[in-house]
Amino acid sequence: MRLLVQSIRDYAIFMLDPRGRIVSWNAGAQRIKGYTAEEIIGTHFSVFYPPEDVAAGKPPMELETAASDGRWEEEGWRVRKDGTRFWASVVITALYDEHGDLRGFGKVTRDLTERRSMARALDERGLLLAHLVQAQERERRRIASDVHDDTIQAMIAVGMRLRALGERLPEEDAAAVRALDDAVESAVGRLRDLAFRLRPPGDGLVEGLAAYLEREMAGMAYELAHDLSGEPPAEAAITVFRICQEALTNVRKHAGANSVSVRLASLDGGIHVRVRDDGIGVANRESQDGHFGLIEMRERAETAGGWWDIRGAPGEGTSVEFWVPAIPRARHDPISPL
């Protein structure tokens, strides 16, 4: 039986002592969670839970429930050794000896990330999200086109007339007209920036992010690296781009950073992203941006069926990390790619 359990690779099967410390480890646990037996045995099992679940006291609550009811079962996010999350089916069973004394717990975990992503790609909520992303991006492109083709062109014409008028006026009046012309030119520049942010640049996710970094992070060292198996579905690409856009905006405005890196990789049927900077850290930045940008990033990722996290001690930079599923959908109209 010991050889059988240790050799199973599709399930993480391991034992906990009554306090929740790990006392055994099988091949499936190493494959799914990333730790070797030497690294993890003796560690409390809360290391597998997201920080928000640990802060809420979820691990001890699960053991208490399993001890009182005999069993705890759920599906939820768990954390690998490298910090990435996966969607897991978890069963905790209380183990008692012949005298009725609690000897520990048996824990069985299965990685359901890919199955969850496939199911989500077919469910009505997933389809609604795809249509919502389509509608949002169409509206952004329409506004960007209106700003570029109408408002900016009208203001350029106003600027030209102001310059022509200034050439015919006495110097004391021409100075005031030139000041107006400068104000119009500055407004045109801001509107062009707005149109750029509304409409993702480039052809494809990586090219769009590269163009955005080149334009928006001028004066800062930046790096873009990816290990994507292919261009993701359009709604996934848009979601990733918008979260990265918000993260990079926070870096530029609030981080006080000298460098930033963006790394993308295909993982668990989706896209895993890390945005790292060397700035002031997340605690100080949260107080500066009022949390709104952080809330928007989290909501985008979770609405898409993924997860989002932010870490960084004061003075040690910040890491924004998220994952969104990238399973192609076949039952809705295609949305324009980046």
Coordinates of C-alpha atoms in Angstrom, one line a residue, residues 8-14 25-26 28-29 31-33 45 48-49 74 76 78 86-92 106-112:
I8 CA 0.6 7.7 -7.8
R9 CA 1.3 10.8 -9.9
D10 CA -2.2 12.1 -10.7
Y11 CA -3.1 12.9 -7.1
A12 CA -1.2 14.5 -4.2
I13 CA -1.6 12.1 -1.3
F14 CA 0.0 12.9 2.0
W25 CA 4.7 12.9 0.6
N26 CA 4.1 11.0 -2.6
G28 CA 1.9 13.1 -7.2
A29 CA 2.3 15.7 -4.4
R31 CA 4.5 16.8 -9.3
I32 CA 1.5 18.9 -8.5
K33 CA 2.9 21.2 -5.8
F45 CA 0.2 22.6 5.2
F48 CA -0.2 25.6 0.0
Y49 CA -2.9 28.2 0.6
E74 CA -13.9 21.6 -1.4
G76 CA -10.5 26.2 -4.5
R78 CA -3.9 26.4 -4.0
F86 CA -3.9 26.0 -9.4
W87 CA -7.5 25.1 -9.0
A88 CA -7.7 22.0 -6.8
S89 CA -10.1 19.4 -5.6
V90 CA -9.2 18.8 -1.9
V91 CA -10.4 16.1 0.5
I92 CA -9.2 16.0 4.1
G106 CA -5.1 12.2 5.2
K107 CA -5.1 14.8 2.5
V108 CA -5.8 14.1 -1.2
T109 CA -5.4 16.9 -3.8
R110 CA -6.1 16.9 -7.5
D111 CA -5.2 19.6 -10.0
L112 CA -8.4 20.6 -11.8

